[in-house]
Amino acid sequence: MASSEHCGKTMVVLNQYKSYGLPSVAEWYAANGGEVRLLYISEAPKPGFLSKKRLLCEWAKAFFKWAVQPLTFRNRVVYCISAQLPFMLICRLAGPALGNCRVYFHNFYLHELGRKPLVKRILKFLLADSRFTILTQSEGEIGYYRALSSKVNLKFIPFCSDFTPVASTHPKPTGLPDSYVFTGGYTNRDYPLMFRLAGRFPDRHFVFVASSLNAIECPPSLTNVTLMRDLPKDQFEAVLTGAEVVIVPLREDVGASGQMLAVSAARNAKPVVYTDLSVINYFFSDGAGVPYSLGDLDSLAAGLQALLSDPDLRERCGRKALERSRNFTMDAQLPLLRDVMGL
């Protein structure tokens, strides 16, 4: 039975889509006698990339759906994993009408948007609520939010995922070299630095899998780079698993980005060169990867050279990364969430 200050209270879960179902902490709460209500914005995701315009439409939809039912949230535990900004606004506008609700915001990603002065001013207003707890994923996030508000509660929960390696039934796309260095992803990736790195290693092949939204083009002089875009998840993973080394090259210290690529590489036991930032470095501690300094080409090149020149080091890093990745599953996350939420 769930036993805590929240015992007997209804947990309200706010999610993007009904088809996503309940998160693990809500399933646990329900299985232990708690009542759980799932509120969602839409039934299921539509095909294609969720653009900024579509995201704003989803947020507006969430605000108007949930703002008309303040009693749903009054004196309850609210676990918000989507539409965090609209619900923050609802809480700030509704004020005492929500009573002693406790709101936990998980996967609250701002990326580069959080650097804009207007966004910071808005957040200063939204976060001035002691009922809020943001479940952060890095020291950088903690520092960012604390600078905006002294009232909001901040708790560290490492990024966790039940990602499993792609099945062997998904071969890598044809036309790729037998051996190559890999990186990929859309948000906060330093592709210009990676192009410069490829120039340092003209005898090595590099494969980058980016989004069509990444405003990058491979310099014509780099004949050792294959740039691919918008691959489905299974093909993305297949390209990653064929790599000799994986690089996680973050462009800025924006608090939360690069975790999925880091976990994917670790679960596939790949040797990794990673940007030494608090958002991902805990995945690769104890020799599970090779760090490099943010934006530093010499540091990045040295890390890559160390792995390429030492097969034993590659094997050790990949094995340790796989071992450490087992600490960042949803089963590992559940007791941390229960402790933070007092369940």
mmCIF file of C-alpha atoms in Angstrom:
data_model
loop_
_atom_site.group_PDB
_atom_site.id
_atom_site.type_symbol
_atom_site.label_atom_id
_atom_site.label_comp_id
_atom_site.label_asym_id
_atom_site.label_seq_id
_atom_site.Cartn_x
_atom_site.Cartn_y
_atom_site.Cartn_z
ATOM 1 C CA MET A 1 0.000 0.000 0.000
ATOM 2 C CA ALA A 2 1.286 3.480 -0.830
ATOM 3 C CA SER A 3 2.091 5.148 2.480
ATOM 4 C CA SER A 4 3.124 8.788 2.691
ATOM 5 C CA GLU A 5 1.835 12.301 3.093
ATOM 6 C CA HIS A 6 0.080 11.664 -0.232
ATOM 7 C CA CYS A 7 -1.583 8.426 0.863
ATOM 8 C CA GLY A 8 -5.253 8.439 -0.021
ATOM 9 C CA LYS A 9 -4.895 11.272 -2.501
ATOM 10 C CA THR A 10 -5.632 10.955 -6.173
ATOM 11 C CA MET A 11 -2.617 11.152 -8.478
ATOM 12 C CA VAL A 12 -3.357 13.081 -11.667
ATOM 13 C CA VAL A 13 -1.067 12.299 -14.599
ATOM 14 C CA LEU A 14 -0.766 14.825 -17.427
ATOM 15 C CA ASN A 15 0.562 13.284 -20.622
ATOM 16 C CA GLN A 16 0.798 14.254 -24.265
ATOM 17 C CA TYR A 17 -1.139 11.313 -25.708
ATOM 18 C CA LYS A 18 -3.636 8.822 -24.324
ATOM 19 C CA SER A 19 -1.868 6.071 -26.261
ATOM 20 C CA TYR A 20 1.259 6.575 -24.118
ATOM 21 C CA GLY A 21 -0.604 5.185 -21.108
ATOM 22 C CA LEU A 22 0.510 5.583 -17.508
ATOM 23 C CA PRO A 23 4.147 6.112 -16.492
ATOM 24 C CA SER A 24 5.711 3.513 -14.204
ATOM 25 C CA VAL A 25 5.328 5.540 -11.003
ATOM 26 C CA ALA A 26 1.597 5.939 -11.640
ATOM 27 C CA GLU A 27 1.232 2.228 -12.385
ATOM 28 C CA TRP A 28 2.965 1.470 -9.097
ATOM 29 C CA TYR A 29 0.722 3.916 -7.222
ATOM 30 C CA ALA A 30 -2.413 2.344 -8.689
ATOM 31 C CA ALA A 31 -1.181 -1.185 -7.959
ATOM 32 C CA ASN A 32 -0.658 -0.195 -4.312
ATOM 33 C CA GLY A 33 -4.133 1.143 -3.682
ATOM 34 C CA GLY A 34 -3.864 4.715 -4.940
ATOM 35 C CA GLU A 35 -6.318 6.281 -7.376
ATOM 36 C CA VAL A 36 -4.847 7.543 -10.659
ATOM 37 C CA ARG A 37 -6.457 9.768 -13.272
ATOM 38 C CA LEU A 38 -4.859 10.184 -16.701
ATOM 39 C CA LEU A 39 -5.454 13.448 -18.535
ATOM 40 C CA TYR A 40 -4.055 13.841 -22.024
ATOM 41 C CA ILE A 41 -3.912 16.398 -24.822
ATOM 42 C CA SER A 42 -4.622 14.156 -27.818
ATOM 43 C CA GLU A 43 -5.539 10.534 -28.425
ATOM 44 C CA ALA A 44 -2.364 9.528 -30.279
ATOM 45 C CA PRO A 45 0.546 11.147 -32.126
ATOM 46 C CA LYS A 46 0.111 12.048 -35.759
ATOM 47 C CA PRO A 47 2.650 10.997 -38.381
ATOM 48 C CA GLY A 48 5.592 13.307 -38.916
ATOM 49 C CA PHE A 49 7.740 15.618 -36.823
ATOM 50 C CA LEU A 50 6.054 17.749 -34.147
ATOM 51 C CA SER A 51 6.959 21.236 -35.387
ATOM 52 C CA LYS A 52 7.126 24.308 -33.168
ATOM 53 C CA LYS A 53 3.798 25.499 -34.583
ATOM 54 C CA ARG A 54 2.135 22.168 -33.830
ATOM 55 C CA LEU A 55 3.692 22.143 -30.362
ATOM 56 C CA LEU A 56 2.257 25.590 -29.601
ATOM 57 C CA CYS A 57 -1.147 24.383 -30.795
ATOM 58 C CA GLU A 58 -0.882 21.367 -28.488
ATOM 59 C CA TRP A 59 0.033 23.613 -25.566
ATOM 60 C CA ALA A 60 -2.906 25.922 -26.234
ATOM 61 C CA LYS A 61 -5.189 22.889 -26.428
ATOM 62 C CA ALA A 62 -3.857 21.610 -23.114
ATOM 63 C CA PHE A 63 -4.360 24.955 -21.394
ATOM 64 C CA PHE A 64 -8.000 25.266 -22.398
ATOM 65 C CA LYS A 65 -8.776 21.600 -21.676
ATOM 66 C CA TRP A 66 -7.356 21.666 -18.165
ATOM 67 C CA ALA A 67 -7.945 25.248 -17.035
ATOM 68 C CA VAL A 68 -11.726 24.705 -16.930
ATOM 69 C CA GLN A 69 -11.444 21.912 -14.349
ATOM 70 C CA PRO A 70 -9.428 23.296 -11.405
ATOM 71 C CA LEU A 71 -11.143 20.988 -8.907
ATOM 72 C CA THR A 72 -9.560 18.024 -10.713
ATOM 73 C CA PHE A 73 -6.205 19.161 -9.333
ATOM 74 C CA ARG A 74 -7.207 20.583 -5.954
ATOM 75 C CA ASN A 75 -5.241 19.023 -3.076
ATOM 76 C CA ARG A 76 -3.930 16.267 -5.333
ATOM 77 C CA VAL A 77 -0.595 14.899 -6.504
ATOM 78 C CA VAL A 78 0.023 15.972 -10.105
ATOM 79 C CA TYR A 79 2.710 14.246 -12.171
ATOM 80 C CA CYS A 80 3.228 16.280 -15.328
ATOM 81 C CA ILE A 81 5.263 14.784 -18.163
ATOM 82 C CA SER A 82 3.846 16.896 -20.964
ATOM 83 C CA ALA A 83 2.536 20.443 -21.469
ATOM 84 C CA GLN A 84 4.468 21.611 -18.416
ATOM 85 C CA LEU A 85 4.404 25.296 -19.337
ATOM 86 C CA PRO A 86 0.595 25.435 -19.859
ATOM 87 C CA PHE A 87 -0.021 23.684 -16.551
ATOM 88 C CA MET A 88 2.418 25.971 -14.741
ATOM 89 C CA LEU A 89 0.385 28.895 -16.056
ATOM 90 C CA ILE A 90 -2.852 27.277 -14.902
ATOM 91 C CA CYS A 91 -1.417 26.850 -11.416
ATOM 92 C CA ARG A 92 -0.165 30.415 -11.231
ATOM 93 C CA LEU A 93 -3.487 31.846 -12.436
ATOM 94 C CA ALA A 94 -5.716 29.548 -10.381
ATOM 95 C CA GLY A 95 -3.683 30.075 -7.221
ATOM 96 C CA PRO A 96 -5.573 29.081 -4.042
ATOM 97 C CA ALA A 97 -8.276 27.308 -6.064
ATOM 98 C CA LEU A 98 -5.893 24.362 -6.431
ATOM 99 C CA GLY A 99 -5.351 24.128 -2.680
ATOM 100 C CA ASN A 100 -2.422 22.084 -1.450
ATOM 101 C CA CYS A 101 -1.711 20.262 -4.695
ATOM 102 C CA ARG A 102 1.839 19.053 -5.211
ATOM 103 C CA VAL A 103 3.067 19.220 -8.800
ATOM 104 C CA TYR A 104 6.040 17.238 -10.149
ATOM 105 C CA PHE A 105 7.375 18.216 -13.563
ATOM 106 C CA HIS A 106 9.362 15.494 -15.309
ATOM 107 C CA ASN A 107 11.252 15.682 -18.615
ATOM 108 C CA PHE A 108 10.907 19.463 -18.617
ATOM 109 C CA TYR A 109 13.133 20.216 -21.609
ATOM 110 C CA LEU A 110 13.889 23.765 -22.729
ATOM 111 C CA HIS A 111 17.091 23.217 -24.737
ATOM 112 C CA GLU A 112 18.351 26.436 -26.381
ATOM 113 C CA LEU A 113 14.970 28.094 -25.839
ATOM 114 C CA GLY A 114 15.843 28.522 -22.185
ATOM 115 C CA ARG A 115 18.603 30.990 -23.029
ATOM 116 C CA LYS A 116 16.248 33.601 -24.474
ATOM 117 C CA PRO A 117 15.713 36.608 -22.123
ATOM 118 C CA LEU A 118 11.948 36.632 -22.730
ATOM 119 C CA VAL A 119 11.692 32.941 -21.835
ATOM 120 C CA LYS A 120 13.631 33.547 -18.628
ATOM 121 C CA ARG A 121 11.291 36.390 -17.631
ATOM 122 C CA ILE A 122 8.270 34.183 -18.241
ATOM 123 C CA LEU A 123 9.804 31.341 -16.256
ATOM 124 C CA LYS A 124 10.553 33.629 -13.297
ATOM 125 C CA PHE A 125 6.828 34.232 -13.030
ATOM 126 C CA LEU A 126 5.779 30.624 -13.676
ATOM 127 C CA LEU A 127 8.255 29.044 -11.258
ATOM 128 C CA ALA A 128 7.457 31.268 -8.276
ATOM 129 C CA ASP A 129 5.352 28.539 -6.678
ATOM 130 C CA SER A 130 6.469 26.393 -3.754
ATOM 131 C CA ARG A 131 4.018 23.652 -4.797
ATOM 132 C CA PHE A 132 6.225 22.889 -7.797
ATOM 133 C CA THR A 133 9.018 20.325 -7.929
ATOM 134 C CA ILE A 134 11.093 20.022 -11.087
ATOM 135 C CA LEU A 135 12.765 16.653 -11.509
ATOM 136 C CA THR A 136 16.051 17.730 -13.049
ATOM 137 C CA GLN A 137 18.535 15.589 -14.958
ATOM 138 C CA SER A 138 21.777 17.493 -14.453
ATOM 139 C CA GLU A 139 23.639 19.914 -12.226
ATOM 140 C CA GLY A 140 23.352 22.433 -15.048
ATOM 141 C CA GLU A 141 19.565 22.326 -14.884
ATOM 142 C CA ILE A 142 19.612 22.780 -11.116
ATOM 143 C CA GLY A 143 21.756 25.893 -11.433
ATOM 144 C CA TYR A 144 19.601 27.272 -14.239
ATOM 145 C CA TYR A 145 16.282 26.922 -12.407
ATOM 146 C CA ARG A 146 17.639 28.040 -9.047
ATOM 147 C CA ALA A 147 18.838 31.276 -10.637
ATOM 148 C CA LEU A 148 15.253 31.898 -11.803
ATOM 149 C CA SER A 149 13.370 31.019 -8.618
ATOM 150 C CA SER A 150 14.086 30.396 -4.967
ATOM 151 C CA LYS A 151 10.620 28.918 -4.414
ATOM 152 C CA VAL A 152 10.564 26.007 -6.848
ATOM 153 C CA ASN A 153 11.813 22.683 -5.482
ATOM 154 C CA LEU A 154 14.565 20.956 -7.456
ATOM 155 C CA LYS A 155 15.385 17.250 -7.263
ATOM 156 C CA PHE A 156 17.894 15.300 -9.319
ATOM 157 C CA ILE A 157 16.622 12.173 -11.109
ATOM 158 C CA PRO A 158 19.028 10.833 -13.751
ATOM 159 C CA PHE A 159 17.690 10.240 -17.243
ATOM 160 C CA CYS A 160 16.481 6.650 -17.534
ATOM 161 C CA SER A 161 15.188 4.617 -20.440
ATOM 162 C CA ASP A 162 14.246 1.037 -21.229
ATOM 163 C CA PHE A 163 15.841 1.339 -24.649
ATOM 164 C CA THR A 164 17.021 -2.043 -25.912
ATOM 165 C CA PRO A 165 19.521 -2.592 -28.731
ATOM 166 C CA VAL A 166 18.089 -2.879 -32.212
ATOM 167 C CA ALA A 167 17.448 -6.442 -33.362
ATOM 168 C CA SER A 168 19.805 -7.977 -35.902
ATOM 169 C CA THR A 169 16.839 -8.135 -38.289
ATOM 170 C CA HIS A 170 17.437 -4.439 -39.007
ATOM 171 C CA PRO A 171 20.623 -4.303 -41.108
ATOM 172 C CA LYS A 172 22.367 -1.002 -41.586
ATOM 173 C CA PRO A 173 21.594 0.861 -44.823
ATOM 174 C CA THR A 174 23.621 -0.139 -47.862
ATOM 175 C CA GLY A 175 26.495 1.966 -49.127
ATOM 176 C CA LEU A 176 28.125 2.625 -45.760
ATOM 177 C CA PRO A 177 31.808 1.895 -45.170
ATOM 178 C CA ASP A 178 32.836 -1.181 -43.191
ATOM 179 C CA SER A 179 34.369 0.915 -40.408
ATOM 180 C CA TYR A 180 33.335 4.409 -39.347
ATOM 181 C CA VAL A 181 32.892 6.908 -36.514
ATOM 182 C CA PHE A 182 29.269 7.771 -35.779
ATOM 183 C CA THR A 183 27.230 10.590 -34.331
ATOM 184 C CA GLY A 184 23.624 11.623 -34.754
ATOM 185 C CA GLY A 185 20.611 13.463 -33.412
ATOM 186 C CA TYR A 186 18.918 16.806 -33.868
ATOM 187 C CA THR A 187 18.908 18.936 -30.720
ATOM 188 C CA ASN A 188 22.097 20.580 -29.479
ATOM 189 C CA ARG A 189 24.594 18.745 -31.671
ATOM 190 C CA ASP A 190 27.911 20.361 -32.613
ATOM 191 C CA TYR A 191 28.055 19.189 -36.226
ATOM 192 C CA PRO A 192 30.449 22.001 -37.266
ATOM 193 C CA LEU A 193 32.939 20.650 -34.726
ATOM 194 C CA MET A 194 32.399 17.131 -36.088
ATOM 195 C CA PHE A 195 33.164 18.300 -39.639
ATOM 196 C CA ARG A 196 36.386 19.837 -38.369
ATOM 197 C CA LEU A 197 37.187 16.591 -36.588
ATOM 198 C CA ALA A 198 36.694 14.634 -39.822
ATOM 199 C CA GLY A 199 39.206 16.966 -41.436
ATOM 200 C CA ARG A 200 41.738 15.928 -38.796
ATOM 201 C CA PHE A 201 41.235 12.243 -39.677
ATOM 202 C CA PRO A 202 41.150 12.107 -43.488
ATOM 203 C CA ASP A 203 41.841 8.371 -43.521
ATOM 204 C CA ARG A 204 38.836 7.566 -41.303
ATOM 205 C CA HIS A 205 35.210 7.405 -42.382
ATOM 206 C CA PHE A 206 32.530 9.348 -40.506
ATOM 207 C CA VAL A 207 28.750 8.865 -40.646
ATOM 208 C CA PHE A 208 26.404 11.537 -39.290
ATOM 209 C CA VAL A 209 22.641 11.032 -39.026
ATOM 210 C CA ALA A 210 20.984 14.429 -38.551
ATOM 211 C CA SER A 211 17.524 15.909 -38.920
ATOM 212 C CA SER A 212 16.447 17.835 -41.992
ATOM 213 C CA LEU A 213 15.954 20.686 -39.499
ATOM 214 C CA ASN A 214 19.690 20.821 -38.776
ATOM 215 C CA ALA A 215 20.975 23.694 -40.906
ATOM 216 C CA ILE A 216 24.190 21.944 -41.911
ATOM 217 C CA GLU A 217 25.877 20.896 -45.138
ATOM 218 C CA CYS A 218 28.940 18.731 -45.460
ATOM 219 C CA PRO A 219 31.892 20.691 -46.875
ATOM 220 C CA PRO A 220 32.689 19.355 -50.379
ATOM 221 C CA SER A 221 36.319 18.814 -49.389
ATOM 222 C CA LEU A 222 35.332 16.168 -46.812
ATOM 223 C CA THR A 223 35.072 13.060 -48.934
ATOM 224 C CA ASN A 224 35.298 10.866 -45.821
ATOM 225 C CA VAL A 225 31.919 12.011 -44.405
ATOM 226 C CA THR A 226 28.508 10.486 -45.121
ATOM 227 C CA LEU A 227 25.670 12.781 -44.008
ATOM 228 C CA MET A 228 22.253 11.144 -43.672
ATOM 229 C CA ARG A 229 18.999 12.700 -42.505
ATOM 230 C CA ASP A 230 15.699 11.723 -40.908
ATOM 231 C CA LEU A 231 16.259 7.999 -40.563
ATOM 232 C CA PRO A 232 13.573 5.963 -38.780
ATOM 233 C CA LYS A 233 14.563 4.821 -35.292
ATOM 234 C CA ASP A 234 15.405 1.252 -36.294
ATOM 235 C CA GLN A 235 17.681 2.406 -39.134
ATOM 236 C CA PHE A 236 19.282 5.044 -36.888
ATOM 237 C CA GLU A 237 20.098 2.337 -34.367
ATOM 238 C CA ALA A 238 21.365 0.012 -37.079
ATOM 239 C CA VAL A 239 23.832 2.652 -38.277
ATOM 240 C CA LEU A 240 24.939 3.279 -34.690
ATOM 241 C CA THR A 241 25.538 -0.403 -33.985
ATOM 242 C CA GLY A 242 27.792 -0.665 -37.042
ATOM 243 C CA ALA A 243 30.109 2.070 -35.793
ATOM 244 C CA GLU A 244 33.586 1.564 -34.383
ATOM 245 C CA VAL A 245 33.272 4.605 -32.093
ATOM 246 C CA VAL A 246 30.296 6.812 -31.173
ATOM 247 C CA ILE A 247 30.676 10.519 -30.337
ATOM 248 C CA VAL A 248 28.138 12.561 -28.330
ATOM 249 C CA PRO A 249 29.084 16.128 -29.374
ATOM 250 C CA LEU A 250 26.943 18.659 -27.509
ATOM 251 C CA ARG A 251 27.095 22.250 -28.695
ATOM 252 C CA GLU A 252 25.967 24.014 -25.512
ATOM 253 C CA ASP A 253 25.485 23.271 -21.827
ATOM 254 C CA VAL A 254 21.709 23.720 -21.917
ATOM 255 C CA GLY A 255 20.772 21.324 -19.137
ATOM 256 C CA ALA A 256 19.160 18.346 -20.865
ATOM 257 C CA SER A 257 20.105 16.932 -24.269
ATOM 258 C CA GLY A 258 22.073 14.061 -25.733
ATOM 259 C CA GLN A 259 20.831 11.464 -23.248
ATOM 260 C CA MET A 260 19.104 9.207 -25.775
ATOM 261 C CA LEU A 261 22.204 8.996 -27.973
ATOM 262 C CA ALA A 262 24.347 8.342 -24.899
ATOM 263 C CA VAL A 263 22.089 5.570 -23.606
ATOM 264 C CA SER A 264 21.726 4.034 -27.070
ATOM 265 C CA ALA A 265 25.497 3.852 -27.474
ATOM 266 C CA ALA A 266 25.959 2.418 -23.980
ATOM 267 C CA ARG A 267 23.269 -0.265 -24.387
ATOM 268 C CA ASN A 268 24.989 -1.322 -27.604
ATOM 269 C CA ALA A 269 28.329 -1.540 -25.729
ATOM 270 C CA LYS A 270 29.913 1.074 -27.993
ATOM 271 C CA PRO A 271 33.057 2.986 -26.985
ATOM 272 C CA VAL A 272 32.047 6.624 -26.621
ATOM 273 C CA VAL A 273 33.740 10.009 -26.732
ATOM 274 C CA TYR A 274 31.383 12.385 -24.912
ATOM 275 C CA THR A 275 31.172 16.063 -24.065
ATOM 276 C CA ASP A 276 32.112 16.386 -20.409
ATOM 277 C CA LEU A 277 28.899 18.021 -19.173
ATOM 278 C CA SER A 278 26.776 17.073 -16.179
ATOM 279 C CA VAL A 279 23.795 16.135 -18.341
ATOM 280 C CA ILE A 280 25.522 13.021 -19.738
ATOM 281 C CA ASN A 281 28.856 12.461 -17.977
ATOM 282 C CA TYR A 282 27.313 10.308 -15.240
ATOM 283 C CA PHE A 283 26.562 7.651 -17.861
ATOM 284 C CA PHE A 284 30.278 7.233 -18.554
ATOM 285 C CA SER A 285 32.004 7.546 -15.191
ATOM 286 C CA ASP A 286 34.527 4.965 -13.976
ATOM 287 C CA GLY A 287 36.156 4.609 -17.386
ATOM 288 C CA ALA A 288 32.979 3.836 -19.342
ATOM 289 C CA GLY A 289 33.865 6.473 -21.948
ATOM 290 C CA VAL A 290 36.399 9.123 -22.914
ATOM 291 C CA PRO A 291 35.484 12.759 -22.123
ATOM 292 C CA TYR A 292 36.381 15.879 -24.070
ATOM 293 C CA SER A 293 36.004 19.568 -23.256
ATOM 294 C CA LEU A 294 33.036 21.426 -24.713
ATOM 295 C CA GLY A 295 33.854 22.837 -28.155
ATOM 296 C CA ASP A 296 37.546 21.884 -27.936
ATOM 297 C CA LEU A 297 38.698 20.230 -31.179
ATOM 298 C CA ASP A 298 42.103 19.216 -29.799
ATOM 299 C CA SER A 299 40.487 17.532 -26.792
ATOM 300 C CA LEU A 300 37.930 15.757 -28.994
ATOM 301 C CA ALA A 301 40.585 14.609 -31.472
ATOM 302 C CA ALA A 302 42.753 13.269 -28.641
ATOM 303 C CA GLY A 303 39.857 11.276 -27.221
ATOM 304 C CA LEU A 304 38.978 9.781 -30.599
ATOM 305 C CA GLN A 305 42.614 8.938 -31.350
ATOM 306 C CA ALA A 306 42.941 7.180 -28.002
ATOM 307 C CA LEU A 307 40.029 4.869 -28.833
ATOM 308 C CA LEU A 308 40.916 4.275 -32.472
ATOM 309 C CA SER A 309 44.498 3.334 -31.623
ATOM 310 C CA ASP A 310 43.695 0.940 -28.754
ATOM 311 C CA PRO A 311 41.321 -2.018 -29.367
ATOM 312 C CA ASP A 312 41.557 -3.059 -25.707
ATOM 313 C CA LEU A 313 40.476 0.409 -24.566
ATOM 314 C CA ARG A 314 37.523 0.291 -26.960
ATOM 315 C CA GLU A 315 36.456 -3.076 -25.573
ATOM 316 C CA ARG A 316 36.791 -1.948 -21.937
ATOM 317 C CA CYS A 317 34.886 1.297 -22.485
ATOM 318 C CA GLY A 318 32.082 -0.450 -24.337
ATOM 319 C CA ARG A 319 31.746 -3.171 -21.711
ATOM 320 C CA LYS A 320 31.751 -0.697 -18.817
ATOM 321 C CA ALA A 321 29.252 1.549 -20.614
ATOM 322 C CA LEU A 322 26.889 -1.403 -20.987
ATOM 323 C CA GLU A 323 27.296 -2.292 -17.309
ATOM 324 C CA ARG A 324 26.637 1.281 -16.179
ATOM 325 C CA SER A 325 23.623 1.634 -18.458
ATOM 326 C CA ARG A 326 21.805 -0.954 -16.322
ATOM 327 C CA ASN A 327 21.689 1.695 -13.564
ATOM 328 C CA PHE A 328 19.539 3.917 -15.790
ATOM 329 C CA THR A 329 16.474 1.799 -16.541
ATOM 330 C CA MET A 330 12.867 2.556 -15.624
ATOM 331 C CA ASP A 331 13.079 -0.071 -12.856
ATOM 332 C CA ALA A 332 16.059 1.787 -11.428
ATOM 333 C CA GLN A 333 14.232 5.108 -11.701
ATOM 334 C CA LEU A 334 11.049 4.029 -9.895
ATOM 335 C CA PRO A 335 12.422 3.985 -6.308
ATOM 336 C CA LEU A 336 14.049 7.366 -6.906
ATOM 337 C CA LEU A 337 10.726 8.835 -8.025
ATOM 338 C CA ARG A 338 8.880 7.278 -5.112
ATOM 339 C CA ASP A 339 11.372 8.768 -2.676
ATOM 340 C CA VAL A 340 11.240 12.252 -4.185
ATOM 341 C CA MET A 341 7.444 12.210 -4.421
ATOM 342 C CA GLY A 342 7.027 10.779 -0.920
ATOM 343 C CA LEU A 343 5.118 7.709 -2.111
#
